[in-house]
XYZ file of C-alpha atoms in Angstrom:
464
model
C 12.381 31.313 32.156
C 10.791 34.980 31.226
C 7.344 34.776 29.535
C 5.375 37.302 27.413
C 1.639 37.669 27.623
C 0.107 37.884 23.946
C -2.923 39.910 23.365
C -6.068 37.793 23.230
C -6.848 37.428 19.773
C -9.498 35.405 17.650
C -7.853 32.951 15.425
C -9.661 32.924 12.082
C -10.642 29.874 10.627
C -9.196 29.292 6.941
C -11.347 26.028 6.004
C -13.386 23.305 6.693
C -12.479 19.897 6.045
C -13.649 16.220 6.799
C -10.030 14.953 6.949
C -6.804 16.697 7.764
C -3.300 15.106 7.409
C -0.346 16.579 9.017
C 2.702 15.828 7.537
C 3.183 14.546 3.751
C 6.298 12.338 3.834
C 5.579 8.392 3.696
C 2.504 7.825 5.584
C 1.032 11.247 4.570
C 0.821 10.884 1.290
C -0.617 7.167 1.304
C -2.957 8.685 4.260
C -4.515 11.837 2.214
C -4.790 9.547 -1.001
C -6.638 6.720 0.839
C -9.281 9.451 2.786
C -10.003 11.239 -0.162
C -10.665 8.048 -2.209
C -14.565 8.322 -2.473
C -14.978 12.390 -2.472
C -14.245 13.470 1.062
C -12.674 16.935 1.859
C -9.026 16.026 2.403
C -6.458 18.829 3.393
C -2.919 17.774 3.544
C -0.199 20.201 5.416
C 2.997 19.997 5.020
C 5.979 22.681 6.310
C 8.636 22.222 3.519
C 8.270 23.269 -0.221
C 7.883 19.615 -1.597
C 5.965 16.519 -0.331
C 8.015 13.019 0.109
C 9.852 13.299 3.663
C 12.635 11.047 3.888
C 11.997 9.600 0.628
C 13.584 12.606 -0.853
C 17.179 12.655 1.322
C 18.769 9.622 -0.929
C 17.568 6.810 1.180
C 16.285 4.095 -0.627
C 13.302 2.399 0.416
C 13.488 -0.418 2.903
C 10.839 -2.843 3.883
C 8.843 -4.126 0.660
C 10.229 -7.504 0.840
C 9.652 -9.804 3.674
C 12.427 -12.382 4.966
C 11.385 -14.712 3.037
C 11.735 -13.301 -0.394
C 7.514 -12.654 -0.063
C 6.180 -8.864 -1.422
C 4.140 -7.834 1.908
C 3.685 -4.010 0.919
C 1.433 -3.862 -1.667
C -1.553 -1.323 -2.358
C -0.973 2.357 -2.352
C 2.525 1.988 -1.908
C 3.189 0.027 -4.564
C 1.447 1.992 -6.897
C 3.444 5.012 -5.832
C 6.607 3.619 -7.010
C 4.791 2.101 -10.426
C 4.348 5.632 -10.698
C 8.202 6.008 -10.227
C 9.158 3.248 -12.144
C 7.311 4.821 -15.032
C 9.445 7.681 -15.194
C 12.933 5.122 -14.582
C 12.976 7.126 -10.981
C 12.316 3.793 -9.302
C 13.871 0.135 -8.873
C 12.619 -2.763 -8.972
C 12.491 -4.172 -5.382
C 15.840 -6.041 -4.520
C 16.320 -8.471 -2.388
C 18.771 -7.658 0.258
C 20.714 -9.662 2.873
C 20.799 -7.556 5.570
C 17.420 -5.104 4.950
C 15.721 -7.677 3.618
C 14.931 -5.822 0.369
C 15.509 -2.147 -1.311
C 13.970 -0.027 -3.536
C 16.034 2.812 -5.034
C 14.028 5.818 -5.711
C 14.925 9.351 -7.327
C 14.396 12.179 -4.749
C 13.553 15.006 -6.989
C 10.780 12.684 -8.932
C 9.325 11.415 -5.488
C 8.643 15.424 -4.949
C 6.623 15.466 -8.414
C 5.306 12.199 -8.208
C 3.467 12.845 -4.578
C 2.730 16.206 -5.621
C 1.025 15.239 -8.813
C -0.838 11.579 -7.367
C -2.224 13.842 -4.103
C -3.818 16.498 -6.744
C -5.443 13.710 -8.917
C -6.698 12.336 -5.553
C -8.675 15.844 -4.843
C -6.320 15.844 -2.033
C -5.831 20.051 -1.212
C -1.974 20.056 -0.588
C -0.881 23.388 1.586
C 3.002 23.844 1.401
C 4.597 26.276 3.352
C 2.012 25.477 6.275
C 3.169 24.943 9.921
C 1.542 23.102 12.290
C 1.343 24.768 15.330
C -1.482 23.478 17.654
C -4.297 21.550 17.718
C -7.858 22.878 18.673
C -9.527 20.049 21.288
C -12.790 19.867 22.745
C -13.925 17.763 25.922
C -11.114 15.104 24.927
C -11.915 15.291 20.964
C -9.935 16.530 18.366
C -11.778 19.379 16.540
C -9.232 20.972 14.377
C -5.598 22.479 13.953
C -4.064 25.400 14.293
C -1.399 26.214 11.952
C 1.437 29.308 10.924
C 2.223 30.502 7.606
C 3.478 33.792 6.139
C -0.566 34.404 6.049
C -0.451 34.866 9.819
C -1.658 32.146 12.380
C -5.215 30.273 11.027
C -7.241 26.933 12.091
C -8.775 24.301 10.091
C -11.606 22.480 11.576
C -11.920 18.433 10.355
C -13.836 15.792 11.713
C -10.811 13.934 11.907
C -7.215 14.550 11.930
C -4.090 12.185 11.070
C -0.894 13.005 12.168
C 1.761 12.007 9.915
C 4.461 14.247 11.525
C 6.450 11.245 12.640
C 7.423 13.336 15.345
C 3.342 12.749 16.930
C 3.184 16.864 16.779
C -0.540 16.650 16.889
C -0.891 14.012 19.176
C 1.498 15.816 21.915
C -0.270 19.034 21.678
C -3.709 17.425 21.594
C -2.241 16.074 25.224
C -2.028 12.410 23.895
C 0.456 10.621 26.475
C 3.880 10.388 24.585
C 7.261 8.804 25.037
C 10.595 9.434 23.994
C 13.823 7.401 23.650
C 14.856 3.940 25.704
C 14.478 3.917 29.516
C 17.325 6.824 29.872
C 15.700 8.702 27.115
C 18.593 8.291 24.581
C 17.448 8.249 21.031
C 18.213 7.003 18.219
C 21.231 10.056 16.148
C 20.105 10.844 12.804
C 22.198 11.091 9.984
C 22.674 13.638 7.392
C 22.821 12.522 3.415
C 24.933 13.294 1.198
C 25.525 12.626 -2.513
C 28.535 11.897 -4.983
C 28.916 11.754 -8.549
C 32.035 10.692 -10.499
C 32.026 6.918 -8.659
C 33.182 4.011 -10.586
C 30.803 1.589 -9.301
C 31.545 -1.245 -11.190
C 35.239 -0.990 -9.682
C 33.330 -1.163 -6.184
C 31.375 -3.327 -6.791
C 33.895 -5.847 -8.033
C 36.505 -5.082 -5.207
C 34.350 -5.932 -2.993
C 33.244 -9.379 -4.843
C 36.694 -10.413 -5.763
C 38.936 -8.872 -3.010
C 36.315 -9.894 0.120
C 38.982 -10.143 2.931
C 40.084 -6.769 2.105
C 36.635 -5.246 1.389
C 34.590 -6.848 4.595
C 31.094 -6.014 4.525
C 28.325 -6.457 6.875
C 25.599 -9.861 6.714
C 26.507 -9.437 3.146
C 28.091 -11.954 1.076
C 30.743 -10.939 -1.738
C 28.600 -12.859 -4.465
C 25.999 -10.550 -3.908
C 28.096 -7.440 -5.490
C 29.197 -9.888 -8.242
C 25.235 -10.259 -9.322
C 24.052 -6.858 -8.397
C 25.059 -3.565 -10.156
C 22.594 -1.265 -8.229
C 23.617 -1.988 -4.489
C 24.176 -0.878 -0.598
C 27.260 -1.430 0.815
C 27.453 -1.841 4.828
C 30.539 -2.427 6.333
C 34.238 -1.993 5.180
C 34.875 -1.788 8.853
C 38.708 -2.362 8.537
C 39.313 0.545 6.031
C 37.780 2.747 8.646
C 39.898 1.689 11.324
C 43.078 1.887 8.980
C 41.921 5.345 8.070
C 41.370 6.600 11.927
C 44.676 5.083 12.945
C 46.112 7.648 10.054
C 43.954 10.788 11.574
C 40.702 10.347 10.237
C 37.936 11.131 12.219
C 34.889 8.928 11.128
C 32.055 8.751 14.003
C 30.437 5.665 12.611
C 31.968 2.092 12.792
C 30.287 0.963 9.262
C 30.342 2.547 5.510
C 27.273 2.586 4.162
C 27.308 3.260 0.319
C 23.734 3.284 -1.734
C 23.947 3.166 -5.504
C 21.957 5.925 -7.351
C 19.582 5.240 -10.274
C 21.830 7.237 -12.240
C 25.340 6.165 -13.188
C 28.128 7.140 -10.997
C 26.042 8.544 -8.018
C 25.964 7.441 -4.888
C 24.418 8.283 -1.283
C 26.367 8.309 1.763
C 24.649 7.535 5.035
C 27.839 7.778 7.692
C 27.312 10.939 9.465
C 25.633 10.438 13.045
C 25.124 13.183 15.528
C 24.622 11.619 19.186
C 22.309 13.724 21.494
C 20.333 15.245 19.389
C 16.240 15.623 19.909
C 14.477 15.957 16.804
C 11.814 18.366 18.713
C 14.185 21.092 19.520
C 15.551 23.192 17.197
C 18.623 23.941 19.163
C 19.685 20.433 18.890
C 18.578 20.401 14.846
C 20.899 23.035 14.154
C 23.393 21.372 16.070
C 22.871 17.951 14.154
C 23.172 20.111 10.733
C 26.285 21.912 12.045
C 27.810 18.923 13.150
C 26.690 16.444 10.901
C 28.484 19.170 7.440
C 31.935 19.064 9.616
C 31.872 14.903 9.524
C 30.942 15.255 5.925
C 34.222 16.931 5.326
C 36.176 14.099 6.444
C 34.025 11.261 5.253
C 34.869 12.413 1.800
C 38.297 12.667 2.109
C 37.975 8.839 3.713
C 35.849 7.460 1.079
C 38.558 8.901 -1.525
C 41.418 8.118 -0.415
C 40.688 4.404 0.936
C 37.537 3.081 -1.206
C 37.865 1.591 -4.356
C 35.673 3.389 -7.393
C 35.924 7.085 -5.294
C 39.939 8.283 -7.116
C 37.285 10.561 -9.322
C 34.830 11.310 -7.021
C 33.243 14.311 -5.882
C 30.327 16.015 -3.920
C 27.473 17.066 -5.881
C 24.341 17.706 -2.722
C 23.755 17.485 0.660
C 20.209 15.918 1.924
C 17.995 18.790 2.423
C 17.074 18.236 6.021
C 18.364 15.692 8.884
C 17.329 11.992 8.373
C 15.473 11.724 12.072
C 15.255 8.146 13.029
C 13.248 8.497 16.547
C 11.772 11.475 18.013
C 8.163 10.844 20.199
C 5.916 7.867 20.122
C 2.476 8.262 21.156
C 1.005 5.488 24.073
C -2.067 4.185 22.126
C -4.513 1.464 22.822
C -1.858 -1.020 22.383
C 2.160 -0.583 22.796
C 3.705 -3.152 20.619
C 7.023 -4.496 21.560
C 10.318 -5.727 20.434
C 8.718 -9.431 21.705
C 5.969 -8.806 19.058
C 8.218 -8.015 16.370
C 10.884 -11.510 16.944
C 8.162 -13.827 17.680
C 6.033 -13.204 14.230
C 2.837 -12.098 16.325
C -0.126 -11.952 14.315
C -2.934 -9.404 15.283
C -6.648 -10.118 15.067
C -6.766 -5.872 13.728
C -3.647 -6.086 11.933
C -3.664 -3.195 9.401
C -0.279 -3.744 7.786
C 2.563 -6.563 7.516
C 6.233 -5.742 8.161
C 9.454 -7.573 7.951
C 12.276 -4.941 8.926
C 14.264 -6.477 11.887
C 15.043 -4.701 15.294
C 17.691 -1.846 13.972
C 18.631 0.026 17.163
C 21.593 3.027 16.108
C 23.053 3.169 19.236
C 21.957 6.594 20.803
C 25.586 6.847 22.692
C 28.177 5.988 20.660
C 28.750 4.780 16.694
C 27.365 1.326 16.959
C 23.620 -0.221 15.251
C 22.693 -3.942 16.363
C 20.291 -5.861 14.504
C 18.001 -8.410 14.994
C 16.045 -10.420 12.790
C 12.854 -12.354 13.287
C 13.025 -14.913 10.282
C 9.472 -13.705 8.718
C 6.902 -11.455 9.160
C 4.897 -9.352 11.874
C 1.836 -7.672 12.137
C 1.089 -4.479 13.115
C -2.336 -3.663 14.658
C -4.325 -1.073 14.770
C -4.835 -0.366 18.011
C -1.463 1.088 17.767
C -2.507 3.874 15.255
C -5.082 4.758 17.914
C -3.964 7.473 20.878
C -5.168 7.340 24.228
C -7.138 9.972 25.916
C -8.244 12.137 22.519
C -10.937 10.769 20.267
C -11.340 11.687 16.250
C -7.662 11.586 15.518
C -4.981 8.506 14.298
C -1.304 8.214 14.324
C 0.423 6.785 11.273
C 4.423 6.190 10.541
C 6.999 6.096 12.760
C 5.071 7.670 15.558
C 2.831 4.868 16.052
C 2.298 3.296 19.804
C 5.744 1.566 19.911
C 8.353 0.902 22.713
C 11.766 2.260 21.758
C 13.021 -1.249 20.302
C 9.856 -2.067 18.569
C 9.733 1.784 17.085
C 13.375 0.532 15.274
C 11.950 -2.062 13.011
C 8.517 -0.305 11.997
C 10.230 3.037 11.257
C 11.018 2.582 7.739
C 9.380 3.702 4.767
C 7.484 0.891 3.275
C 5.246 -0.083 6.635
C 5.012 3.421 6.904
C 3.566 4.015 3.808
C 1.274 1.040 4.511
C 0.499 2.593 7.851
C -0.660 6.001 5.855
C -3.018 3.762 3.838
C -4.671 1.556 6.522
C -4.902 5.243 8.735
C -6.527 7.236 5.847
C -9.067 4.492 4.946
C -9.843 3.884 8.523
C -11.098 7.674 9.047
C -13.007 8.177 6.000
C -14.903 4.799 7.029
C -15.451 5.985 10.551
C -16.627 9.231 8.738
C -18.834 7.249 6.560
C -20.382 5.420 9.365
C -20.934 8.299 11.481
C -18.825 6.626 14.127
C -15.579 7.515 15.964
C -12.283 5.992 14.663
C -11.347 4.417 17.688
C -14.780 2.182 17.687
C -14.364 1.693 14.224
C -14.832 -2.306 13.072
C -11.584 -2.977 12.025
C -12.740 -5.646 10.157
C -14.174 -3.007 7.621
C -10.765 -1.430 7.397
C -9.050 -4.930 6.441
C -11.709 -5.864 3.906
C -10.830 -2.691 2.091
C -7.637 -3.138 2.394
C -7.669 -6.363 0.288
C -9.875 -5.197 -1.709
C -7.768 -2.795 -3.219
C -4.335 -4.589 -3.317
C -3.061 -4.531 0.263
C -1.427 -7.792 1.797
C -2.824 -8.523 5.376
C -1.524 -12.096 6.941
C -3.327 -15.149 5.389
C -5.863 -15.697 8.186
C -7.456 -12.508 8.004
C -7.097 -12.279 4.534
C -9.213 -15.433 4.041
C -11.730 -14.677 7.115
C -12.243 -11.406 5.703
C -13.058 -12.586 2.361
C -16.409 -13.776 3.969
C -17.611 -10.168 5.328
């Protein structure tokens, strides 16, 4: 490899701040609003023109629903889509069969909504803002450095919270990282797409009244009859009727989500194997790839699935859905055992539900695995090793590969943002680094304004 030599240069330093969050999908926007709650300098970057990450590709919101029926995201996140709901740009949250529960959400109003909550908060927002590297000092974080068509500039914090979900910060700041299973496979990401013109009452009936035909996945046909906002996963022996006739379709399950506005759907059934969310050789490649399997997807879900005759393509998603990129190696690594045997965590910070969902990284296949009721997930995984004064929040959390596949979605993410943004403005407050922080402070806050923690430490902590 050739290298250049740069002239040395001083960096100027735009701002000062008390918090910085990197990144303002999920867990960055719950992170900024929780650290600026009580007046704090909070400076949010973000590198796209909108705030909302993959809340605004057509996904709906997984995660707010435990197994049992139980709400176990509450607090910031909740009121985030009361915001939505206000507007009719949110559902009500669903039970679901196999994800336990969604929450349909309108893209284009999650861009407003963040936009508009983060500026009530005092929260400065900075689109258009790369970060580029992060400024560390005898094993403390200090400060970022970040591009922008103002030229290259750092912001100085006393703490930082990376909200990348691809731990950008943490990996620079030379905070031990992993990627993939043992072989380094990762999980392919999937581009979104959207349709209009889809009958989906005729779906939705098909599948109810014509089951054998219309197969779908964990979920049973009575389910369609009594829901007319849905997700469809499955239809497994269309698929294979329409490959046998030339198709090519690189996933072995359709998976259909119902709009909030009539005849739209989403279409999550593109999946690009090899690709490595950090490099942007292998991004274009998933966007290159992942518009030629959109071609014949549409074509499939015309020609073969009920409610699409009339169909046709209205958007693509405006950037890869990346399931798995890096995971930091914090204080604590939780695993897939923590996740199926319900482990409760003495510095639990959030509650999740979503079972093991492992995309194959080699070939078209996702196997799931459900635990039968809730988890915890503790701090200690928020905090990095090796580099003081900064926390991790969303999918980049201190996870092995398995565990990382139930704790990726939105909802504990967005609960993860919340628990990480209150957790540095206390250390802040009490003059004390975040990773000595009493996390007992950080759960009595928590409940205090809404959040569900397990019942143990929601009734210990009522005696702080």
């Amino acid at each position: 490899m050739k290298y250049i030599t740069e002239k040395g240069k001083k960096t100027p330093v735009r701002t000062e701040a008390d918090i910085i969050v990197v990144g303002g999908g999920p867990s960055g926007i719950t992170a900024a609003q929780a650290a600026a709650e009580d007046g704090l300098k909070v400076i949010l970057v973000e590198n796209r023109s909108f705030l909302g990450g993959n809340m605004t590709i057509g996904l709906p919101v997984l995660g707010f629903l435990g197994q049992k029926g139980n709400q176990i995201i509450k607090g910031l996140p909740q009121k985030f889509i009361d915001r939505l709901a206000e507007q009719d740009a949110a559902s009500e949250h669903r039970p679901c069969p196999l994800h336990m529960s969604i929450t349909l959400v309108e893209p284009e109003a999650v861009k407003n909504t963040a936009l508009e909550m983060l500026l009530e908060s005092g929260v400065e927002v900075l689109l258009y803002t790369y970060f580029v590297d992060a400024v560390v000092e005898n094993d403390r974080i200090k400060g970022i450095v970040i591009e922008s068509k103002a030229g290259r500039e750092a912001i100085l914090a006393e703490t930082v919270i990376d909200c990348s979900g691809d731990a950008d910060v943490a990996y620079r700041a030379g905070v031990p990282c992993e990627k993939g299973n043992e072989k380094g496979g990762m999980q392919p990401p999937t581009l979104m797409f959207c349709m209009s013109g889809v009958d989906t009452e005729k779906l939705r009936m098909s599948i109810a009244n014509e089951h054998r035909t219309y197969l779908t996945d964990f979920i049973p046909a009575e389910y369609f009859g009594q829901n007319h906002q849905f997700i469809v996963v499955g239809l497994r022996g269309l698929m294979n009727k329409a490959r046998n006739e030339g198709f090519t379709l690189n996933t072995e399950r359709t998976i259909i989500i119902t709009g909030l506005r009539k005849g739209e759907v989403w279409i999550n059934m593109s999946s690009v194997h090899g690709v490595d969310g950090t490099k942007p050789e292998d991004l274009t490649h998933g966007e290159v790839k992942g518009r030629e399997q959109i071609k014949d997807i549409q074509k499939y879900l015309m020609a073969y699935v009920p409610g699409f005759e009339k169909a046709f393509f209205t958007k693509m998603a405006p950037f890869l859905g990346i399931r798995e990129t890096r995971r930091i190696v914090g204080k604590y690594v939780m695993t897939s055992k923590d996740v199926l045997e319900c482990r409760r965590f003495d510095d639990a910070i959030a509650v999740a539900s979503y079972p093991l969902d492992l995309h194959h990284p080699h070939d078209g296949g996702c196997t799931l695995t459900w635990c039968g009721d809730c988890y915890d997930i503790p701090y200690a995984s928020l905090v990095p090793q090796r580099i003081e004064n900064l926390l991790v929040a969303g999918r980049a959390i201190s996870t092995t590969h398995e565990a990382m596949s139930a704790i990726r979605v939105m909802a504990p993410c967005m609960a993860m943002g919340e628990a990480a943004g209150r957790a540095a403005r206390l250390a802040i407050r009490n003059e004390i680094l975040p990773s000595a922080l009493d996390v007992r402070l950080v759960q009595k806050e928590l409940l205090e304004k809404g959040a569900y923690l397990n019942e143990e430490i929601a009734l210990n902590r009522q005696e702080l």
